Coordinates of C-alpha atoms in Angstrom, one line a residue:
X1 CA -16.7 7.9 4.9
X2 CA -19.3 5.7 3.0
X3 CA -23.3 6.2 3.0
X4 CA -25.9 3.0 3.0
X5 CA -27.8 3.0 0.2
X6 CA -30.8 4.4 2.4
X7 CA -28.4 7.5 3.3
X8 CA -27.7 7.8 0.0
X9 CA -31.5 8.3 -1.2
X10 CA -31.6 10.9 1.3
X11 CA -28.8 12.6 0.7
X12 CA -30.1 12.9 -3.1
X13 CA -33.4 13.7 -1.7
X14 CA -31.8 17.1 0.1
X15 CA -29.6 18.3 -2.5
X16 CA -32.6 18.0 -5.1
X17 CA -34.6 19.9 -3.2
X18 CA -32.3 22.6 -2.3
X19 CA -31.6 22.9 -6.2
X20 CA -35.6 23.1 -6.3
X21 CA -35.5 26.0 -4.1
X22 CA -32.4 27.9 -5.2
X23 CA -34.5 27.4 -9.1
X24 CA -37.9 28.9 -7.4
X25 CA -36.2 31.3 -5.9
X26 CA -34.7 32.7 -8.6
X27 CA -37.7 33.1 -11.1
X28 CA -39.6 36.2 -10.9
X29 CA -42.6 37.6 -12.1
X30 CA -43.4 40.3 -14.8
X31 CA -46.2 42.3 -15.8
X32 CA -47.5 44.0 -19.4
X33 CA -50.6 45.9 -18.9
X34 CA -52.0 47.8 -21.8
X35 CA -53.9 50.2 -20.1
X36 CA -52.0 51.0 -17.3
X37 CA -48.3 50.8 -18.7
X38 CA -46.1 53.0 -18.5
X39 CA -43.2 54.2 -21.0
X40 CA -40.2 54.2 -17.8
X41 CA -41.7 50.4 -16.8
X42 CA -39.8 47.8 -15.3
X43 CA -42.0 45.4 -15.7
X44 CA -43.4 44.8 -11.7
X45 CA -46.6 44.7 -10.6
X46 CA -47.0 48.4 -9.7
X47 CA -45.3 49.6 -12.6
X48 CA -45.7 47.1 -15.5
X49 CA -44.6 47.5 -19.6
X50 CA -47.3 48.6 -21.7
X51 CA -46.5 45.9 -24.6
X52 CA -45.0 42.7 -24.8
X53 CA -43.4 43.2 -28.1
X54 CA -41.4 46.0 -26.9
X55 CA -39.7 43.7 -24.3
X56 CA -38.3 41.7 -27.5
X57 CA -37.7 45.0 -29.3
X58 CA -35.9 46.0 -26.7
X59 CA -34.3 43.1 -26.4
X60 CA -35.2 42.8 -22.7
X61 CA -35.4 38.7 -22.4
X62 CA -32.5 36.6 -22.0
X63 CA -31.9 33.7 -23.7
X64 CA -30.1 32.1 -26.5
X65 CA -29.8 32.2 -30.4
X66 CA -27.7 30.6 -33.4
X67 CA -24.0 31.8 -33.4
X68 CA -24.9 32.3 -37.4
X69 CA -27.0 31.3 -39.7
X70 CA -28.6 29.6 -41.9
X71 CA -29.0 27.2 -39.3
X72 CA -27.4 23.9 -39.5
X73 CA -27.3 20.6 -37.9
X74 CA -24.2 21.3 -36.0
X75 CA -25.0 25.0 -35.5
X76 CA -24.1 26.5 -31.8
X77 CA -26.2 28.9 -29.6
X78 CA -24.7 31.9 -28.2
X79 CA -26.2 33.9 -25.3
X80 CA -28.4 36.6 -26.3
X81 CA -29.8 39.6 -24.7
X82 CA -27.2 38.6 -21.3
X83 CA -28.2 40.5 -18.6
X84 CA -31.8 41.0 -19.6
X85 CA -34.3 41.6 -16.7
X86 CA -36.7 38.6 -18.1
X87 CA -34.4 35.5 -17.5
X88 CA -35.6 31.8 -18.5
X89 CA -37.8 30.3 -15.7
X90 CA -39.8 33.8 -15.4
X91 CA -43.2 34.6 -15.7
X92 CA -44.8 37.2 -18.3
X93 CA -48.1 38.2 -16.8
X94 CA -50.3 39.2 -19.4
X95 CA -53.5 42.2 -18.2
X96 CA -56.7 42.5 -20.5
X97 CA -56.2 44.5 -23.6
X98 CA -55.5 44.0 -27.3
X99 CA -52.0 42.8 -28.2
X100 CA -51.6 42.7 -31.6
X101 CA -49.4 40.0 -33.5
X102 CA -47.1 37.8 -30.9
X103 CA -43.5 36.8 -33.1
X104 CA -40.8 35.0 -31.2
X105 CA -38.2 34.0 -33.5
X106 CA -34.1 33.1 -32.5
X107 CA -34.9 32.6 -28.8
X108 CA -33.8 29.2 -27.2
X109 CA -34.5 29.5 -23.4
X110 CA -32.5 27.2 -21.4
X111 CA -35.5 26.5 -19.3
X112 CA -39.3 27.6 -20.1
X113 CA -40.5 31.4 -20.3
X114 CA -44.2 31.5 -19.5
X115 CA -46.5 34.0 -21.2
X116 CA -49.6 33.8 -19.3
X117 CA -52.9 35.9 -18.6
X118 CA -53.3 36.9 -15.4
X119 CA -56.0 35.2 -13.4
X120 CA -59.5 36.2 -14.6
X121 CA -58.1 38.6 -17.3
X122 CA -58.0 38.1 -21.4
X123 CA -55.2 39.0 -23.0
X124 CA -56.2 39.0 -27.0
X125 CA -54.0 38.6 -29.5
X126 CA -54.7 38.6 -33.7
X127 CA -51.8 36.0 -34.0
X128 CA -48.8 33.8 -32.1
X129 CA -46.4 33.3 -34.4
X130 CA -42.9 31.1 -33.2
X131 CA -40.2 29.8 -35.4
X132 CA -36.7 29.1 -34.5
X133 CA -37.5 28.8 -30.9
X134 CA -37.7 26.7 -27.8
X135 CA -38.9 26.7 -24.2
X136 CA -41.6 28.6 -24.8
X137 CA -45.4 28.1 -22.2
X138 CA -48.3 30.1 -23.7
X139 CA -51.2 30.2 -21.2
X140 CA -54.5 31.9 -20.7
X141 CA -54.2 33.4 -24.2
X142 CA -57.3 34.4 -26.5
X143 CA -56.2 34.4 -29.9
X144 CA -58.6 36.0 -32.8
X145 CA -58.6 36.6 -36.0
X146 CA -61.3 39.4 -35.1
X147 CA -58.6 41.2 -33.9
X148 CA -56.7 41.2 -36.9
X149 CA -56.3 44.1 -39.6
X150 CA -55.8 42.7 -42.3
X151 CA -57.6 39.0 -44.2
X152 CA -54.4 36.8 -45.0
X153 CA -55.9 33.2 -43.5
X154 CA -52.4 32.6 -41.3
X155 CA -53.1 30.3 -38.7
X156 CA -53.5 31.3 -35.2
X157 CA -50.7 29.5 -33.8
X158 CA -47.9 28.7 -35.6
X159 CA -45.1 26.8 -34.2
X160 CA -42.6 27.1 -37.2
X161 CA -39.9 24.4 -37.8
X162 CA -37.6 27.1 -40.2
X163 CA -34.9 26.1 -43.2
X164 CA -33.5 29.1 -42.3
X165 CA -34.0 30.1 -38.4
X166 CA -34.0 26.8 -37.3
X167 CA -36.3 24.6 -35.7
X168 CA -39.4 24.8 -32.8
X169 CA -39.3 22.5 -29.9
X170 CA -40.4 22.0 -26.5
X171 CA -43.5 24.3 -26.9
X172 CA -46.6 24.4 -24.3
X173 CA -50.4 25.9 -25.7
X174 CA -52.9 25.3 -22.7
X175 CA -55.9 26.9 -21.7
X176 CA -55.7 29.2 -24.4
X177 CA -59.1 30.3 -26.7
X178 CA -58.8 30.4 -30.0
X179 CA -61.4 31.9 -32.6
X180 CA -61.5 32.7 -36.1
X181 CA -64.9 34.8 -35.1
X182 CA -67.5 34.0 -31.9
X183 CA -70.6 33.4 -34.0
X184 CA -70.2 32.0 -37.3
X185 CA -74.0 30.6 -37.5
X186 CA -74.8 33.0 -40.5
X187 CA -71.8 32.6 -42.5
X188 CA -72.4 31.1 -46.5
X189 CA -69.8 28.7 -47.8
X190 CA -68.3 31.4 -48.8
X191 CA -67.2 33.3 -45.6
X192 CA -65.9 30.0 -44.4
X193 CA -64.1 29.3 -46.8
X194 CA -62.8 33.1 -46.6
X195 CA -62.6 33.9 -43.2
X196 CA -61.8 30.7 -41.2
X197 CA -58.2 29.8 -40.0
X198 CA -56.5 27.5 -39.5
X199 CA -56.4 26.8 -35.1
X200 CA -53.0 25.6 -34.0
X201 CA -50.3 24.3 -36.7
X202 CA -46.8 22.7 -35.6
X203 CA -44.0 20.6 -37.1
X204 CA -41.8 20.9 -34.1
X205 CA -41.1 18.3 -31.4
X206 CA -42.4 17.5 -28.1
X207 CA -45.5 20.5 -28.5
X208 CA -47.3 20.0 -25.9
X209 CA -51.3 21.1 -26.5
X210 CA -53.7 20.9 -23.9
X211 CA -57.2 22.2 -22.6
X212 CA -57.4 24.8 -25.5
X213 CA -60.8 25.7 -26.7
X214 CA -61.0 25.9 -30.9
X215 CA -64.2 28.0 -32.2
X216 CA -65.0 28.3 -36.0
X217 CA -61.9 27.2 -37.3
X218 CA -60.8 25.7 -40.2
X219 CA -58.2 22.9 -39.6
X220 CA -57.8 22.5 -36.0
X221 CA -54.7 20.8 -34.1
X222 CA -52.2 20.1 -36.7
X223 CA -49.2 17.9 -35.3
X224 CA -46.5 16.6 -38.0
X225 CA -43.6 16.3 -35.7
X226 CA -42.8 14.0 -33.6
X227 CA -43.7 13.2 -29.4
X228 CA -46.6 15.9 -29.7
X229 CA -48.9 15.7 -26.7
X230 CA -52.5 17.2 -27.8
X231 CA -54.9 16.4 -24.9
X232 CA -58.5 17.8 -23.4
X233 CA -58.7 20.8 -26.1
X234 CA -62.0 20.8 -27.6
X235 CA -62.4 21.8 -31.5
X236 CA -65.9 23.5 -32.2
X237 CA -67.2 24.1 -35.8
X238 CA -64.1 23.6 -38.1
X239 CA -64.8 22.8 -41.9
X240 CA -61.2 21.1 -42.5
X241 CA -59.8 18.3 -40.2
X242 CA -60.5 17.9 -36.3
X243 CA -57.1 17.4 -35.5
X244 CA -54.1 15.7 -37.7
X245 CA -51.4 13.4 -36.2
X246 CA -48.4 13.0 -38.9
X247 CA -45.6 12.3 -36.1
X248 CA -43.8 9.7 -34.4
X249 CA -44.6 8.8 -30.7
X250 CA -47.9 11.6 -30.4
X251 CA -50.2 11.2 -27.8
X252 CA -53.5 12.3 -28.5
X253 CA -56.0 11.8 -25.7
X254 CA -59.6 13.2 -24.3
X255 CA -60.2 15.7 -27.0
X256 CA -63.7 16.7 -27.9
X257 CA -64.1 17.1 -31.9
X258 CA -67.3 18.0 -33.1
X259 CA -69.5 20.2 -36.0
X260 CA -68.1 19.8 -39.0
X261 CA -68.7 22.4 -42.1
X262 CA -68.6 20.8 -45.4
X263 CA -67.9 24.0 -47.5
X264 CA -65.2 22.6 -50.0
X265 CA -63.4 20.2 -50.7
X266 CA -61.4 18.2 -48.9
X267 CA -62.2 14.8 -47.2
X268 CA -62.8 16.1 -43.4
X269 CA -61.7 13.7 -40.6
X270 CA -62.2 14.0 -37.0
X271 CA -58.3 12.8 -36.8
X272 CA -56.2 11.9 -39.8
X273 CA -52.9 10.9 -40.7
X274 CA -50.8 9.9 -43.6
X275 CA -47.1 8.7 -43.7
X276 CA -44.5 10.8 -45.8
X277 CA -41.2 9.4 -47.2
X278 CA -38.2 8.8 -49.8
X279 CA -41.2 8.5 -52.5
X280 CA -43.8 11.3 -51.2
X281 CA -47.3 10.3 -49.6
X282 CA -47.6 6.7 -48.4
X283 CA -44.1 5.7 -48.9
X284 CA -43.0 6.2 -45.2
X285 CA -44.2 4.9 -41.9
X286 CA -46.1 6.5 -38.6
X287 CA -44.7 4.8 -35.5
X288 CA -46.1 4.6 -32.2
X289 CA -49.9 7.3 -32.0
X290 CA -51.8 6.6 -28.9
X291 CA -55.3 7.5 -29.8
X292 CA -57.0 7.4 -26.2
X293 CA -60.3 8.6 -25.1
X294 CA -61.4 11.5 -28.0
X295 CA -65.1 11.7 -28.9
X296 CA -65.6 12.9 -32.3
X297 CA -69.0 13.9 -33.3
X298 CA -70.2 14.7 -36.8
X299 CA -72.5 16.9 -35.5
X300 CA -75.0 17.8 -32.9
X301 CA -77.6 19.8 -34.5
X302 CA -79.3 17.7 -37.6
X303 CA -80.4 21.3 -38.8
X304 CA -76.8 22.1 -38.3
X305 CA -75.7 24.4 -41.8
X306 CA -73.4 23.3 -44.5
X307 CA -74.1 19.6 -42.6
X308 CA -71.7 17.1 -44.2
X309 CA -70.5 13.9 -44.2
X310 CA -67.7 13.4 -41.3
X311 CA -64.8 10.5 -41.3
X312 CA -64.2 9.6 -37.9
X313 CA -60.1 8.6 -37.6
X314 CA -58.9 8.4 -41.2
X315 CA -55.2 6.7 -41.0
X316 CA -54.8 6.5 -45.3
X317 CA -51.6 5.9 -47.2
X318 CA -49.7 4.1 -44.1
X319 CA -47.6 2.4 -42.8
X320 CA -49.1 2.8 -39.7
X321 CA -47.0 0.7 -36.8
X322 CA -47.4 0.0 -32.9
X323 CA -50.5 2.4 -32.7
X324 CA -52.8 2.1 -29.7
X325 CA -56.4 3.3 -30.3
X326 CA -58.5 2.9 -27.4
X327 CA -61.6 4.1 -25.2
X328 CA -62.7 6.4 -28.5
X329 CA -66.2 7.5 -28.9
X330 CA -67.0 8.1 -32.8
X331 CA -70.3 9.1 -33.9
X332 CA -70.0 9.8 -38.0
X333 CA -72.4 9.8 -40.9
X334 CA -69.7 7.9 -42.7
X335 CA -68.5 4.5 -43.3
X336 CA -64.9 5.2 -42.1
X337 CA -65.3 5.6 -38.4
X338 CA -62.0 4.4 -37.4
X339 CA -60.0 3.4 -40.5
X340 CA -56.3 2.2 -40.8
X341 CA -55.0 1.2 -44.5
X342 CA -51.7 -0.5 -44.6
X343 CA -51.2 -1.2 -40.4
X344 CA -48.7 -3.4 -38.5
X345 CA -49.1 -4.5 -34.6
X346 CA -51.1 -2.0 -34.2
X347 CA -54.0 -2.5 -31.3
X348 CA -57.5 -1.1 -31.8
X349 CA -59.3 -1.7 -28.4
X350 CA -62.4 -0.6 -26.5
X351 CA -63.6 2.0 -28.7
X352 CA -67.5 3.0 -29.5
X353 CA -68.2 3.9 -33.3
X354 CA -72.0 4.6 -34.1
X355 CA -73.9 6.1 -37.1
X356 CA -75.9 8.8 -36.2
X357 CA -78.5 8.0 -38.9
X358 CA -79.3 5.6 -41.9
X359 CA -78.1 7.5 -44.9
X360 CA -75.3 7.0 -47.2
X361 CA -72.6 6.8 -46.9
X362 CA -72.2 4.3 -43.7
X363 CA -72.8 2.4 -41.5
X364 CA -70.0 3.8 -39.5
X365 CA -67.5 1.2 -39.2
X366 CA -64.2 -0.4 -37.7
X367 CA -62.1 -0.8 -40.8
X368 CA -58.4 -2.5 -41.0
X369 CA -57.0 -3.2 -44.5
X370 CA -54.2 -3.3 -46.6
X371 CA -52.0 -0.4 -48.1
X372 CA -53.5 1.4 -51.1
X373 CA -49.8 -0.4 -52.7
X374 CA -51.6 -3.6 -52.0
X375 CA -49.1 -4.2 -49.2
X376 CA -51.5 -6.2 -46.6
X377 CA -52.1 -5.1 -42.6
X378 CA -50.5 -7.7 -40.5
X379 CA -50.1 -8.8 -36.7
X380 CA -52.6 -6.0 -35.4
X381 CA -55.4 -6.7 -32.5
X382 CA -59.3 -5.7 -32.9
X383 CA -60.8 -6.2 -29.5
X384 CA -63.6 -5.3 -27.4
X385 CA -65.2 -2.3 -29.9
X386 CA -68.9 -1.5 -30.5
X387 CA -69.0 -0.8 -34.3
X388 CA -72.1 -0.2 -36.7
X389 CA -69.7 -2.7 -38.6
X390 CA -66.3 -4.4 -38.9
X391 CA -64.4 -5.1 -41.6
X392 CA -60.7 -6.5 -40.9
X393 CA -58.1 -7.5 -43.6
X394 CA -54.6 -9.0 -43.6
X395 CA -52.2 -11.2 -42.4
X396 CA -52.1 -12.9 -38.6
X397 CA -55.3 -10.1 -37.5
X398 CA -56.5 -11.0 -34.0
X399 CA -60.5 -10.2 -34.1
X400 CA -62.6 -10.9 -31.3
X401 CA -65.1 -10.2 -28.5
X402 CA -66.3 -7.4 -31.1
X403 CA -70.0 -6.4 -30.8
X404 CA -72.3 -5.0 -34.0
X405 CA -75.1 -2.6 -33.1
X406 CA -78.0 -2.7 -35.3
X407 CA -80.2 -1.4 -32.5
X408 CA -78.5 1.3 -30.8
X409 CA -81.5 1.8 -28.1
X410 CA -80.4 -1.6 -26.9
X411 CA -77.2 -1.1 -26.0
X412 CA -77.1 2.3 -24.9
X413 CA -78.4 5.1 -22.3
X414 CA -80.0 7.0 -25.3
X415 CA -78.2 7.1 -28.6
X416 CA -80.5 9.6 -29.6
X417 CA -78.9 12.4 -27.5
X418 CA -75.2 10.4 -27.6
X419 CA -75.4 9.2 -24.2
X420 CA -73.5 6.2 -25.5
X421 CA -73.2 4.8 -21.5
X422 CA -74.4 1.2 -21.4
X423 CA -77.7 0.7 -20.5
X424 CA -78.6 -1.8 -18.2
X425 CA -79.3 -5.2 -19.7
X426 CA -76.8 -4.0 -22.6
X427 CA -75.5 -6.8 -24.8
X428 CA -72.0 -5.6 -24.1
X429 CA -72.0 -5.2 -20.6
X430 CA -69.5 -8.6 -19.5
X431 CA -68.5 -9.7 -23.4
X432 CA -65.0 -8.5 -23.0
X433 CA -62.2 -9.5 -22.9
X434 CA -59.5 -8.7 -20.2
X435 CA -56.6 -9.4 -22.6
X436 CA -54.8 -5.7 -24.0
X437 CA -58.1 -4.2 -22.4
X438 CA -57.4 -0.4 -21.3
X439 CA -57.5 -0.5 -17.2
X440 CA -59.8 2.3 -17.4
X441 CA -63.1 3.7 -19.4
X442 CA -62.9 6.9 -21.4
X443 CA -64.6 8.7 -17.6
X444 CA -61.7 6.9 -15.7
X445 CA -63.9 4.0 -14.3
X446 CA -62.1 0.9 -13.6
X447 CA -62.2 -2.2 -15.9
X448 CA -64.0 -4.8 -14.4
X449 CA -67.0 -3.2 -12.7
X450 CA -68.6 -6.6 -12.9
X451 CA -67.7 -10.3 -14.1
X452 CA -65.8 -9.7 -17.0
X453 CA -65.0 -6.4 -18.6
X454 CA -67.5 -4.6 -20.6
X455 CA -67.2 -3.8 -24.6
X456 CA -67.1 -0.5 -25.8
X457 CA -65.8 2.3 -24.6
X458 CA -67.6 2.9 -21.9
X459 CA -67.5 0.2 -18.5
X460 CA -70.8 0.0 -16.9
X461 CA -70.9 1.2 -13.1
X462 CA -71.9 -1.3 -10.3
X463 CA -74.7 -0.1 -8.9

């Protein structure tokens, strides 16, 4: 008997689904209620476990862990906990109450474990703490360092690549808030630099970080390994960097960055990132960052405390190679407002960079230049930005259809407020280029709206 290729698509079609099914069917839901737990809990809805950390305690998750360690590249995982009530492709449901510290360390779920909040309810937690682990979806979380005894500045999140326990991977953080305090409007240099954590850290791979909310934190997204996907989160008062890329292959897209404390002293970027290799800092290479649609905003208060001096994206001690960086909205009271030393084929497209004011140091500018080991930037495209100023160095650089604002009121709804839309009669509405142009805006409108496509990152709407 033989099947057309037609009957063959269905056929796949069916047994897909039914797999689908049979998977659904089989993952359950649990519940952890503080409040209303009980000590003989089996974790359903009418009679749910009154912590989470007893159902690792008491070793009441199935999953997977080393055979032995130290961990080693060619270690093997073992089952662990078989039997467990909590199997992988369940559901933690997470009740209102306070949860202490979170640590998950030697479990390796052959498919994802969710820990989530249940609808309308805020699970609080003083830290999440993973290493050695995988498979792992944390959602709904509030994580505060208000709800923490003691005053060691961990970070928040940490997703721990371990020597020892081996490493994190395939982690999801969304819709998650996470605070160092809720009102930090009073605090001196002093408590910021003492009482400020660090938001989410991670040296794992494929961490996926999306539509968190950051509040008074110190660094905020930190990403150093590789395919990280950090998208919509928004980081709110920080006095270190926005967020920091230092993997292969991450996507970084529609982030909001803005409020930056200068209370010490390090050089605070909205995104930064640095190659590591044989030879330490700047010896390595960065391959492949998409950089799409973040707004980064020094600040938005000019009365704002501690009010510093912001880079926008800071890419120092490179290589940087194949990066995209487009649709970006950078308003920064500094001269590096998108800044790339030591890039090849890289493609810096469609973006918005503005000084907020006339003070040093600025303008706020589109920078591409050679290696700080004098190697030169080569092959890379600068096309279609708005820029306070441009500066582009190296070897076979393609510059064009690039516009300068010295009048901001001119090209924009009202820069004052950053409404950084085009205003009509705008100087780059139709002086694009089509050519490696993003198909959308940064709001999702489609490029062209009119006879050509606009510059900037913003595409003026047809009225």
């Amino acid at each position: 008997m033989s099947y057309r290729s037609s009957d063959a698509v269905v056929f796949s079609c069916v047994v897909w689904l039914l797999c689908a099914t049979v998977f659904d069917a089989r993952a359950a839901d649990f519940y952890v209620d503080p409040q209303r737990g009980q000590a003989n809990g089996d974790g359903s809805k009418h009679r749910p476990w009154r912590s989470l950390s007893e159902l690792f305690e008491r070793g009441l998750i199935h999953s997977r862990q080393w055979e032995s360690l130290p961990y080693r590249s060619d270690s093997r995982l073992k089952a662990k906990n078989p039997g467990a009530p909590v199997q992988p492709g369940d559901t933690i449901w997470l009740h209102s109450g306070d949860y202490g510290e979170l640590f998950i360390s030697g479990y390796y779920n052959e498919r994802p474990i969710t820990i989530a909040a249940v609808p309308g309810e805020k699970p609080r937690f003083g830290r999440v703490y993973v290493r050695g682990a995988s498979h792992w979806v944390f959602r709904g979380l509030v994580v505060s360092a208000e709800a923490r005894t003691d005053d060691k500045r961990q970070p928040l999140i940490h997703l721990d690549c371990h020597g020892w326990h081996g490493p994190v991977h395939d982690i999801v953080v969304e819709d998650c808030k996470l605070l160092s305090a809720e009102d930090s409007s009073s605090w001196s240099r002093e408590d910021w630099n003492r009482r400020a954590r660090d938001g989410i850290i991670s040296n794992g791979a494929r961490i996926t970080v999306r539509r968190n909310h950051l509040k008074n934190v110190n660094f905020g997204i930190s990403m150093s390994g590789p395919h990280a996907v950090v998208e919509r989160n928004t980081v709110e008062n920080f006095a270190g960097d926005g967020l920091r890329g230092l993997g292969d292959y991450g996507l970084f897209q529609y982030n909001v960055v803005k409020n930056c404390y200068d209370v010490n002293d390090n050089h605070d970027d909205g995104f930064q990132s640095w190659s590591l290799g044989p030879g330490g800092v700047g010896t390595g290479e960065v391959k492949g960052v998409v950089l799409r649609g973040n707004v980064i905003i020094n600040y938005e208060d000019p009365n704002q405390p501690h009010r510093g001096t912001l880079q926008g994206i800071g890419c120092f001690d490179g290589m940087f190679v194949d990066w995209v960086i487009e649709n970006n909205v950078v308003i920064v009271d500094h001269y590096h407002g998108i800044t790339l030393s030591g890039a090849r084929g890289c493609r810096i497209v469609n973006n918005t960079v503005i000084d907020p004011n006339d003070n040093r140091p600025g303008p706020a500018a589109i920078r591409v230049g050679p290696h700080k080991n004098k190697t030169p930037s080569r092959d890379c495209t600068i096309r279609n930005n708005l820029a306070s100023a441009l500066h582009v160095l190296g070897e076979s650089m393609t510059s064009d259809h690039n516009l300068i604002v010295s009048d901001p009121q001119a090209f924009f709804e009202d820069a004052a407020k950053y409404d950084l839309r085009l205003r009509d009669g705008s100087p780059a509405i139709d002086a694009g280029s089509s050519e490696a142009a993003p198909k959308e805006d940064i709001l999702g409108v489609t490029r062209p709206q009119g006879r050509a496509v606009d510059v900037g990152a913003y595409e003026k709407q047809a009225n």
